[in-house]
Each structure stands twice: as C-alpha cells, then as structure tokens.
C-alpha cells in the first residue's frame, strides 16, 4: 500500500486529497493537511470519492455506430469523418464542446487542435453556463479575467457577503474555513443575499431574501448610498479607476431612497440599510458571488455592479478584501487559461488582442506546419447547438459534459444532437443521457487515473495524479486527441509523450512575448496577467513534485501570487480599473397567468451535477433520495399540493415530476428544483427541459435561475417502493407504465420509487404485476384490500430477490436493514418472518440522512434533541454526526432550532392551558 497526493475532482475549492492505494485499488481518501486550499479537511463528497470508483458501469471500449471496435478503428473513424465534414462543408462545420472538468493539459490540446489546426472557432465549454458572466465582468473592470482574492481573504475579512452562493453546500470546505474564522473573530460579520434561506444562512448575521433577479438594483443602490453618505474612497478612485461618474449616474436613474430599493428588492428597508452601512463602513470586505449572480440574462452587469462597489470603496487588493467570483468546477479556471471559451484564444489572449492571432500562429508553428487560426470568435454554447440545429455545424465532439441535460431547453438540444451528422462523445461512464446521440463513443480515463493539473477558485494550480490504471481500454483525453491530430497530418504539432510536456508548452505560451515585469512601466501591448512562465521547463520529476501554487508565477514571483492588484495597477491599457454603468434588468423570462411561479434551479449537498459519480455512492443518495420541488406552504395550499406528494411543474418546453418538499425558506411565488436528476435516474425530472433560452448579451451565459412554470399535483392512484437485487435486470417495463419513477441505488439493491394509476382506481393486481416484470414469483405477501396497501417479497434459493410495498413512502421501514438482507446468502426463518415488516423491530423509516459520513438520520437526531441535547457538540458526542466533514452542521443547527421552537410553543400551550 502507498499514499499519494492528488486533488479532488469536484468543486472549485480544489481540496488536496491523500489517497491510499493498494495495488489497483484506491481504498481510502483523507484530506491533505499540507494543501493550502483545505488543510486536511474534505467535505462529504470528497470523503466518499473512493466509493465512486471501480470498473462497474465504466466505458471500456470505443464504439463506432453502435459497434465496439479497437482504438485504431475508432481513431481512424474520427479522423476520416472530421476530414470529410471539413472538406465538404468548411472548417467551421466542425466544433467542440468541452468542460471545466477536463484537466488543463486535455483542455490545452483540444484548444490547439480545434482553433489552431482544424481552423474552426467553434470550441466552447460548459463554463459558458457557469462562469462566463464573471469572466466578462472581470475583463470589463480589470482588463483581465483575474480573480483578485485568495481563500485567506475570507478569513481575514471583517465582512463577508455571500450573494447568489450556497457556499455551505457547494463549496463546503471553504464554508467550514469561513465558519471557523468567524468563531475565532467574533467581530466578523456574514451577510447572505439569496431568495432562498439556505444552509449558508447558519452563520449569517444578516439575511436578505431578495426578489429573484434584483441584485443589480441592490448593488447600484449601495453605490449611490456610499456616494450620498460620503463613503466613497476618493483617493483610491482618483488614483486607480475610471468611470465613477457614469456608474453613479446610471445608479441614480432609479429612485435611490432606501424604501424604493427595498421595495424593488422586496426586502426590509432597515435590514437593507444595515447591510449598506456595514459594507460602507468596513474596508476589509469580501463579496463572494456565484450562480445566483452569473446565471442571469444580465449576469455580467450584476457582477460589475458588485465590483463597482468594491472599487468605489477601495476594498480590493488588500488582505480580506475584494470581489470574489467563486468557480464551480475543479478546473473552470484552467479552461479560462487555455482559451476554452469560444471568444478567447489561449493564455488569456482574445481574438481582438492586438497581435494575438499572429503571436499564437508563430508560437504553434513547427518545422513543417503552420497553424491556421480562425479570424474571430465562434459560437457560444447555446448558439452552437442552434447552429447544429440549422445544419451549419455538422460535426461535434463533446468531452466531459452533458449538454443533453445541462443546457436550457434541453429537449431542443436533444433534437439538434439527433440531427447532427457526426457526434463524437468522450466519456467515462457507460450510461448517460448523451450517449444515445453519439455516433462515436470514446472511453476516457477518469479521476484517479488521469494525470495533470487543475486551477482552483483562488488561481491555485494543483496536480491531479494518475494513481490507478484506466479500466479496459479507456484512454486519457489528451492522448485521444493527439492520436486524431496525427491521423489528420498534424502529428508534428502534437508530439507529446506525457502531460508534463503539454504543461510545459502551456507555461511557455503564457510567458511568450509577455512582459515579465508586472509593473506599470513595463506593460507592453502584449501584457497578460496570466503568466506561469516560472513553471516552464519542469521535467517529469519536477512536474510530479509540483506543489500547489497561485498564478502569476514569474521570475519576479517564483513562489506565486496570493493577491492581485495590491499596487492599484490593473491590466487595462492605462492601468486603471473601470467602474461600469449598470442599468438593472428584470429576468428575461416573464411570469404569466399560465406560468405564475418563478423557477429557481441549483444544487444539493451530496450530489454532483448529472450524478455520474455521486450516484455511484449509495451513502450520498440518502440526503435527498428523490428529485424534489421546494414550495412555500402557502403556495402549496394555493396550488393544491401537499408535503411529500408527487407533483409536476410545466412550461411550454417540458415537464418535471418530483416530490414536493414544503419549505418556509422558500419565498412565495417561487419554487426550487435540483439540477441533478437525468433520465438515468428518474422518469421526468430534468430541470433543463423546463427552461427557455435567455442569454446575457455580453457573456452568452443562459439564465438558469429564473424560469417560469406552473405547478399541479400529479394525479395518480398508487405509490409503490420496489427493491430489486442489484444483479437482476432492471426492466424498463415499470418505468414506462409509471407516471413517476425514480431509481435510487442502495448498496445491495436498487430502490425504485414508483407512482401511477388513476385516482380512486384500486383494481391493480400487484402479484400479477410483479410477475410480469421480475423472474422470481412472490414468496410472501400480505395485503389490505380496503386501503390498497400491500407488501410482498420474492425469495429464490434462500436469497431475497425483490421486495415490494404499495403505499406512500412515508410508510417505509428503514431500508438499511432490508438492503443488508439482499446480501445474505441464505435468509433464516426468523428473518423471513420479519421481511414484510421490513425491519427487526417494526420501526418505521428513520427518514432522510442528515450526516452522510456517519449515516445519522434526522429521526435519531430529533430524538437526541428531545432527549436533552442542546448543541451541535452534544449531538456529535452522542451520535458522531457532524464530527467528520462538518457539511451537515448547518442542518444540525436548524434541527436544534426547530425543535427548540416546538418545545417553546408546547410550553406556551401548556401554560396557556394551565
Ligand atoms: N454539492 C455540489 N457542489 C457543487 C456542485 C454540485 O453539483 N454539487 N457544482 C459546482 C459548480 S459547477 C458550481 S458552478 C457551483 C455553484 O455553486 P452555487 O452558485 O452556490 O450553486 P447554486 O445552487 O446553483 O446557486 C446558488 C444560489 O443562488 C441562489 N439564487 C437564485 N436566484 C438568485 C438571485 O436572483 N439572486 C441571488 N442573490 N441569489 C439567487 C439560489 O437560491 C442558490 O441558493 O457549485 C459547485 N459545487
Ligand atoms: N438549470 C440549470 N442548469 C445548469 C446549472 C444550473 O444551476 N441550473 N448549472 C450549470 C453549471 S454551473 C454547470 S458547471 C453545468 C454542469 O453540467 P454538465 O457538465 O453537463 O454535468 P456533468 O455531470 O458534470 O457532466 C460531466 C460529464 O463528463 C464525464 N466526465 C467526467 N470526467 C471526465 C473526464 O475526465 N473526461 C471525459 N471525457 N469525461 C468525463 C462525466 O461522467 C459526465 O457525464 O450545468 C449547468 N446547467
Ligand atoms: S469542498 Fe468537497 S467537493 Fe469541493 S474540492 Fe473540497 S472535498 Fe472536493
Ligand atoms: Mo458550474
């Protein structure tokens, strides 16, 4: 066994991971205590990483037109078909759609191949759905796509504003760092701005539950307030910025009275002014923003409205200060560095950067090859799929993303993919919603096998290390592309033997004709802030030993750079930052009588995107086992849906079916749904099918947070839970028959949650039904015709093969016990007798899991609280919940509060009665 350092492949925090490897197996993970992103911590997703690995469910052989082939045949097919398409329809008829989950080395090769040698500008990335607005705003203000801050700034701030970010769930380790810093510094304040009460509110001193989409008005109001109260930093503004007057004039076009802004944002005026006062009176302020800001039809402006306030107060370039766009994917930043966005070239050069195309051409020229870069930017993600629909783009290579799920109006995207003459998909897992559209499927290596670098949210470059051999014939993404390049005649430009050679070229390009001295006087035309020339020339050993480092890394800053713009010089031609005039816009998607509810979409704590990884770890399925619709209780009454009932959301584009969760943290008139469920996991729970396309005109980022939908109960006659042994075929029959289905992988069986039939119709013959779909006849059953309830089980050769309960899932027994029975080689008589009850003691389901690390249920926690535990620490001491990764601490706190409230109102009742 040996231990190796690598980096977590999930979120942009970029935690260092210590992996234990035994032979070909990664047996355990722990936080790397030396890594400056996490200092030893991991969140629940990170600590379950080893449970998501294994050969099962992986793609292991290339496939062409549905037939498994060897690599030579597959690569020949890719090369010939790409060449044929270009010959018949021109360079711009081929395109690539990439992802912030590729390593920098993969990304670099893709960009070089498509833009440099295939000569097409159409290469974009899922970062368009994620970071594009933040990038566009940084460039407008700073002249470069540069995040000024470090994680330490969160700890050193006096005020941290979380706006449009649910940090507690989506960047949990950073949230833990912030939480700890706040405990150490009682003067630190945290403000959360989000239409939804999220777990991040746990540490909030002030919460502003804004009307969705109203953030630009709120920050414009702040700018005007600072000006009115004499809180502008005139010295900083005069010395280092431009554009204050225009920005202020734009902010003053709307009524700047606190009451007017508060009304527009639908928040309490006093609370709003408190926030303004806190922001204006502290110097050390970090505003951390994410998808609640970016994913908007005016996201770039919203980012700039935030940046304006920081520039106006001189709250930037200092410890504990700055506008901090937190990135989502592990390598969203790396993609930005190599030119993964269609409007960029590479190494932070744009098409319009003077001399850039020529510089790139010279840099990529070899003895016998001259690249042919396109003259201008290509289609951004959503436009790209429209160009496919129109038949202009006729060949698409997708790597490490799933546009059939994650793009808005995803059903239309699917239709475009179905029409596209050539779809190539590089993917790790065998079963995704995208693969049915692929003509050529290429099996890619995955985390723990891949070798390269990623850049996290604070510009820190870390190594992901290849520790295990890829399964079967899976290959690294960069290798696949170099093989295709060779077949197309570009071999000489792609002669990489290993990732360190690609990284070296990337590092050299960053310093190529780039002024090395980042002082103002020396900034020539070609100056780019992104510069890692100090990391050029690393050989294999040095590359393997690379420790995490923040760019820029140059001869002057060999140890990296924690904070940018400390000298007040920005990357614009005159060195000054720009304040931008922002005119607040409403969400582009209008509400109407037919679609009265605002649709908010986002993430849950234990799942990652389309669940291709996290869906493989049963313990991550318990926090939110089914897709859901979060609804305010008053709306539930108005729309006639009940807690835990099945319901549907509709828009003209699609329908979404899931279970209702009532939540007072939800504003009235708004619903929230998770982004994670696909057709692999549920019948109709893809949020992307509900959204219409509305793009930010500056960044091309779609508005994924402000859809419009209607809500209604799903009219059905029955609900059932079916557990099926993992090795039995999961027949599609019951999926097609059900009005609602969700598949939930457990350790030893698959759980199917089903709903169907007509209300009031109880004529279903369940024993016949089960025999229709499963090869094992019912062995035990008990039913209650009066209530329509039934429980049954199928046993074969002493082994439990399936278990069925027809009743609402609220009546489920704890499934852990039953799941274990599926692993038993022979069920004893005593156990058989208890099977229908589904448990040892006749206990009901222990409910959702709160602590995924120690598998502690909500029910156990509530019992402990009722038994006298009054703090997170006490609960931890008794049940161990919250003691490992800490991700569930906000939920523990809210359970403590909730129970405390109940106890108080019970007491009140008692006194009143007395
Ligand atoms: N567990 C988990 N973590 C993840 C991911 C994951 O899939 N799962 N994905 C990663 C990725 S790629 C990303 S991009 C990040 C995203 O991280 P976040 O941006 O934190 O994630 P979201 O849940 O999409 O949205 C954040 C919040 O924006 C709020 N919001 C919606 N509309 C508005 C608005 O008009 N104004 C304001 N102020 N807020 C609004 C939502 O209610 C939500 O709470 O997470 C990363 N981390
Ligand atoms: N409505 C709505 N839509 C959204 C969002 C939202 O908040 N609301 N968020 C948006 C955001 S911020 C993001 S980042 C996207 C995410 O959405 P996607 O990128 O579509 O989701 P993933 O599930 O991460 O897709 C990654 C795929 O690549 C595969 N993969 C993983 N690693 C590798 C690799 O190394 N090589 C290859 N070849 N394949 C690999 C995985 O198995 C998986 O199928 O969704 C966006 N869409
Ligand atoms: S916070 Fe969690 S998901 Fe994000 S990098 Fe760290 S361990 Fe991975
Ligand atoms: Mo993202």
Short mmCIF file of N, CA and C in Angstrom, two decimals, residues 815-891:
data_model
loop_
_atom_site.label_atom_id
_atom_site.label_comp_id
_atom_site.label_asym_id
_atom_site.label_seq_id
_atom_site.Cartn_x
_atom_site.Cartn_y
_atom_site.Cartn_z
N UNK A 815 -34.69 1.31 5.34
CA UNK A 815 -34.29 0.45 4.24
C UNK A 815 -32.90 -0.15 4.41
N UNK A 816 -32.13 0.35 5.37
CA UNK A 816 -30.77 -0.18 5.56
C UNK A 816 -30.83 -1.67 5.91
N UNK A 817 -31.77 -2.03 6.78
CA UNK A 817 -31.90 -3.42 7.20
C UNK A 817 -32.25 -4.30 5.99
N UNK A 818 -33.23 -3.85 5.23
CA UNK A 818 -33.65 -4.63 4.06
C UNK A 818 -32.51 -4.74 3.05
N UNK A 819 -31.82 -3.62 2.84
CA UNK A 819 -30.71 -3.62 1.88
C UNK A 819 -29.68 -4.69 2.27
N UNK A 820 -29.40 -4.78 3.55
CA UNK A 820 -28.43 -5.79 4.00
C UNK A 820 -28.93 -7.20 3.72
N UNK A 821 -30.24 -7.41 3.83
CA UNK A 821 -30.79 -8.76 3.60
C UNK A 821 -30.52 -9.22 2.16
N UNK A 822 -30.43 -8.26 1.23
CA UNK A 822 -30.16 -8.63 -0.17
C UNK A 822 -28.77 -9.24 -0.33
N UNK A 823 -27.91 -8.97 0.63
CA UNK A 823 -26.54 -9.51 0.54
C UNK A 823 -26.42 -10.87 1.20
N UNK A 824 -27.48 -11.30 1.87
CA UNK A 824 -27.38 -12.56 2.63
C UNK A 824 -27.52 -13.77 1.71
N UNK A 825 -26.65 -14.77 1.90
CA UNK A 825 -26.66 -15.95 1.03
C UNK A 825 -27.87 -16.82 1.32
N UNK A 826 -28.31 -16.82 2.58
CA UNK A 826 -29.48 -17.63 2.91
C UNK A 826 -30.23 -16.97 4.06
N UNK A 827 -31.48 -16.68 3.82
CA UNK A 827 -32.27 -15.99 4.84
C UNK A 827 -32.78 -17.00 5.87
N UNK A 828 -32.51 -16.78 7.14
CA UNK A 828 -33.02 -17.68 8.17
C UNK A 828 -34.53 -17.52 8.33
N UNK A 829 -35.15 -18.47 9.01
CA UNK A 829 -36.61 -18.43 9.17
C UNK A 829 -37.07 -17.20 9.94
N UNK A 830 -36.31 -16.86 10.96
CA UNK A 830 -36.67 -15.71 11.78
C UNK A 830 -36.70 -14.44 10.94
N UNK A 831 -35.72 -14.35 10.09
CA UNK A 831 -35.65 -13.17 9.23
C UNK A 831 -36.78 -13.16 8.22
N UNK A 832 -37.08 -14.29 7.65
CA UNK A 832 -38.19 -14.35 6.69
C UNK A 832 -39.47 -13.79 7.31
N UNK A 833 -39.66 -14.13 8.58
CA UNK A 833 -40.89 -13.69 9.22
C UNK A 833 -40.93 -12.16 9.35
N UNK A 834 -39.75 -11.59 9.47
CA UNK A 834 -39.73 -10.13 9.65
C UNK A 834 -39.64 -9.37 8.33
N UNK A 835 -39.48 -10.11 7.22
CA UNK A 835 -39.22 -9.42 5.95
C UNK A 835 -40.32 -8.44 5.56
N UNK A 836 -41.56 -8.84 5.73
CA UNK A 836 -42.62 -7.95 5.26
C UNK A 836 -42.70 -6.69 6.12
N UNK A 837 -42.42 -6.85 7.39
CA UNK A 837 -42.35 -5.65 8.22
C UNK A 837 -41.17 -4.81 7.75
N UNK A 838 -40.17 -5.51 7.25
CA UNK A 838 -39.05 -4.78 6.66
C UNK A 838 -38.02 -4.38 7.68
N UNK A 839 -38.11 -4.86 8.89
CA UNK A 839 -37.11 -4.49 9.88
C UNK A 839 -37.15 -5.42 11.06
N UNK A 840 -36.17 -5.29 11.89
CA UNK A 840 -36.04 -6.12 13.06
C UNK A 840 -37.12 -5.84 14.08
N UNK A 841 -37.38 -4.57 14.29
CA UNK A 841 -38.14 -4.19 15.46
C UNK A 841 -39.49 -3.58 15.12
N UNK A 842 -39.80 -3.57 13.83
CA UNK A 842 -41.05 -2.93 13.45
C UNK A 842 -40.98 -1.42 13.43
N UNK A 843 -39.76 -0.90 13.47
CA UNK A 843 -39.61 0.56 13.43
C UNK A 843 -39.91 1.12 12.04
N UNK A 844 -40.42 2.32 11.99
CA UNK A 844 -40.65 2.95 10.69
C UNK A 844 -39.33 3.49 10.15
N UNK A 845 -39.39 3.96 8.91
CA UNK A 845 -38.21 4.51 8.26
C UNK A 845 -37.55 5.57 9.12
N UNK A 846 -36.24 5.52 9.18
CA UNK A 846 -35.55 6.50 10.01
C UNK A 846 -35.46 7.86 9.30
N UNK A 847 -36.06 7.97 8.13
CA UNK A 847 -36.14 9.27 7.47
C UNK A 847 -34.85 9.62 6.78
N UNK A 848 -34.79 10.81 6.23
CA UNK A 848 -33.60 11.20 5.47
C UNK A 848 -32.35 11.23 6.35
N UNK A 849 -31.22 10.98 5.73
CA UNK A 849 -29.96 11.07 6.45
C UNK A 849 -29.53 12.52 6.51
N UNK A 850 -29.06 12.95 7.64
CA UNK A 850 -28.52 14.30 7.75
C UNK A 850 -27.01 14.23 7.66
N UNK A 851 -26.40 13.34 8.45
CA UNK A 851 -24.95 13.19 8.40
C UNK A 851 -24.61 12.00 7.51
N UNK A 852 -24.08 12.28 6.32
CA UNK A 852 -23.77 11.19 5.39
C UNK A 852 -22.51 10.44 5.82
N UNK A 853 -21.59 11.12 6.49
CA UNK A 853 -20.33 10.46 6.88
C UNK A 853 -20.60 9.35 7.87
N UNK A 854 -21.39 9.65 8.90
CA UNK A 854 -21.65 8.65 9.94
C UNK A 854 -23.06 8.06 9.84
N UNK A 855 -23.73 8.34 8.71
CA UNK A 855 -25.04 7.75 8.45
C UNK A 855 -26.02 7.97 9.61
N UNK A 856 -26.15 9.21 10.03
CA UNK A 856 -27.06 9.52 11.12
C UNK A 856 -28.33 10.16 10.56
N UNK A 857 -29.48 9.61 10.94
CA UNK A 857 -30.74 10.05 10.34
C UNK A 857 -31.32 11.23 11.10
N UNK A 858 -32.22 11.92 10.40
CA UNK A 858 -32.91 13.05 11.01
C UNK A 858 -33.67 12.60 12.26
N UNK A 859 -34.25 11.41 12.14
CA UNK A 859 -35.05 10.92 13.25
C UNK A 859 -34.20 10.73 14.52
N UNK A 860 -33.03 10.12 14.34
CA UNK A 860 -32.17 9.88 15.50
C UNK A 860 -31.75 11.21 16.13
N UNK A 861 -31.51 12.20 15.27
CA UNK A 861 -31.06 13.50 15.78
C UNK A 861 -32.20 14.18 16.55
N UNK A 862 -33.38 14.13 15.97
CA UNK A 862 -34.53 14.75 16.65
C UNK A 862 -34.75 14.08 18.02
N UNK A 863 -34.62 12.73 18.04
CA UNK A 863 -34.79 12.04 19.32
C UNK A 863 -33.77 12.49 20.35
N UNK A 864 -32.52 12.65 19.88
CA UNK A 864 -31.46 13.07 20.80
C UNK A 864 -31.75 14.48 21.33
N UNK A 865 -32.27 15.34 20.45
CA UNK A 865 -32.58 16.70 20.90
C UNK A 865 -33.70 16.65 21.93
N UNK A 866 -34.72 15.84 21.63
CA UNK A 866 -35.83 15.74 22.59
C UNK A 866 -35.36 15.11 23.89
N UNK A 867 -34.29 14.30 23.78
CA UNK A 867 -33.73 13.69 24.98
C UNK A 867 -32.83 14.62 25.76
N UNK A 868 -32.65 15.86 25.27
CA UNK A 868 -31.91 16.82 26.07
C UNK A 868 -30.66 17.41 25.44
N UNK A 869 -30.25 16.91 24.27
CA UNK A 869 -29.06 17.51 23.65
C UNK A 869 -29.42 18.90 23.12
N UNK A 870 -28.59 19.87 23.46
CA UNK A 870 -28.95 21.24 23.06
C UNK A 870 -27.92 21.90 22.16
N UNK A 871 -26.87 21.17 21.78
CA UNK A 871 -25.87 21.81 20.93
C UNK A 871 -25.36 20.82 19.89
N UNK A 872 -24.72 21.38 18.87
CA UNK A 872 -24.10 20.57 17.82
C UNK A 872 -23.05 19.66 18.45
N UNK A 873 -22.34 20.18 19.43
CA UNK A 873 -21.28 19.40 20.08
C UNK A 873 -21.87 18.21 20.83
N UNK A 874 -22.96 18.47 21.54
CA UNK A 874 -23.59 17.38 22.30
C UNK A 874 -24.08 16.29 21.35
N UNK A 875 -24.69 16.71 20.23
CA UNK A 875 -25.16 15.73 19.26
C UNK A 875 -23.99 14.93 18.71
N UNK A 876 -22.89 15.65 18.45
CA UNK A 876 -21.69 14.99 17.93
C UNK A 876 -21.16 13.98 18.92
N UNK A 877 -21.18 14.33 20.19
CA UNK A 877 -20.65 13.43 21.20
C UNK A 877 -21.52 12.18 21.30
N UNK A 878 -22.83 12.36 21.17
CA UNK A 878 -23.72 11.21 21.31
C UNK A 878 -23.78 10.36 20.04
N UNK A 879 -23.95 11.03 18.88
CA UNK A 879 -24.26 10.27 17.64
C UNK A 879 -23.11 10.31 16.62
N UNK A 880 -22.10 11.10 16.87
CA UNK A 880 -20.97 11.31 15.96
C UNK A 880 -21.33 12.16 14.74
N UNK A 881 -22.60 12.61 14.64
CA UNK A 881 -22.97 13.41 13.48
C UNK A 881 -22.21 14.74 13.49
N UNK A 882 -21.82 15.17 12.32
CA UNK A 882 -21.15 16.47 12.21
C UNK A 882 -19.71 16.48 12.65
N UNK A 883 -19.17 15.31 13.01
CA UNK A 883 -17.81 15.33 13.55
C UNK A 883 -16.74 15.02 12.50
N UNK A 884 -17.18 14.58 11.30
CA UNK A 884 -16.14 14.29 10.29
C UNK A 884 -15.94 15.46 9.34
N UNK A 885 -16.80 15.60 8.33
CA UNK A 885 -16.54 16.67 7.36
C UNK A 885 -17.23 17.96 7.75
N UNK A 886 -18.24 17.89 8.59
CA UNK A 886 -18.90 19.11 9.06
C UNK A 886 -19.95 19.66 8.11
N UNK A 887 -20.15 19.01 6.95
CA UNK A 887 -21.11 19.55 5.98
C UNK A 887 -22.52 19.64 6.53
N UNK A 888 -22.84 18.78 7.52
CA UNK A 888 -24.23 18.75 7.99
C UNK A 888 -24.46 19.67 9.19
N UNK A 889 -23.43 20.36 9.64
CA UNK A 889 -23.60 21.20 10.84
C UNK A 889 -24.74 22.23 10.68
N UNK A 890 -24.85 22.89 9.51
CA UNK A 890 -25.98 23.81 9.36
C UNK A 890 -27.33 23.11 9.56
N UNK A 891 -27.45 21.88 9.06
CA UNK A 891 -28.73 21.17 9.23
C UNK A 891 -28.94 20.78 10.69
#
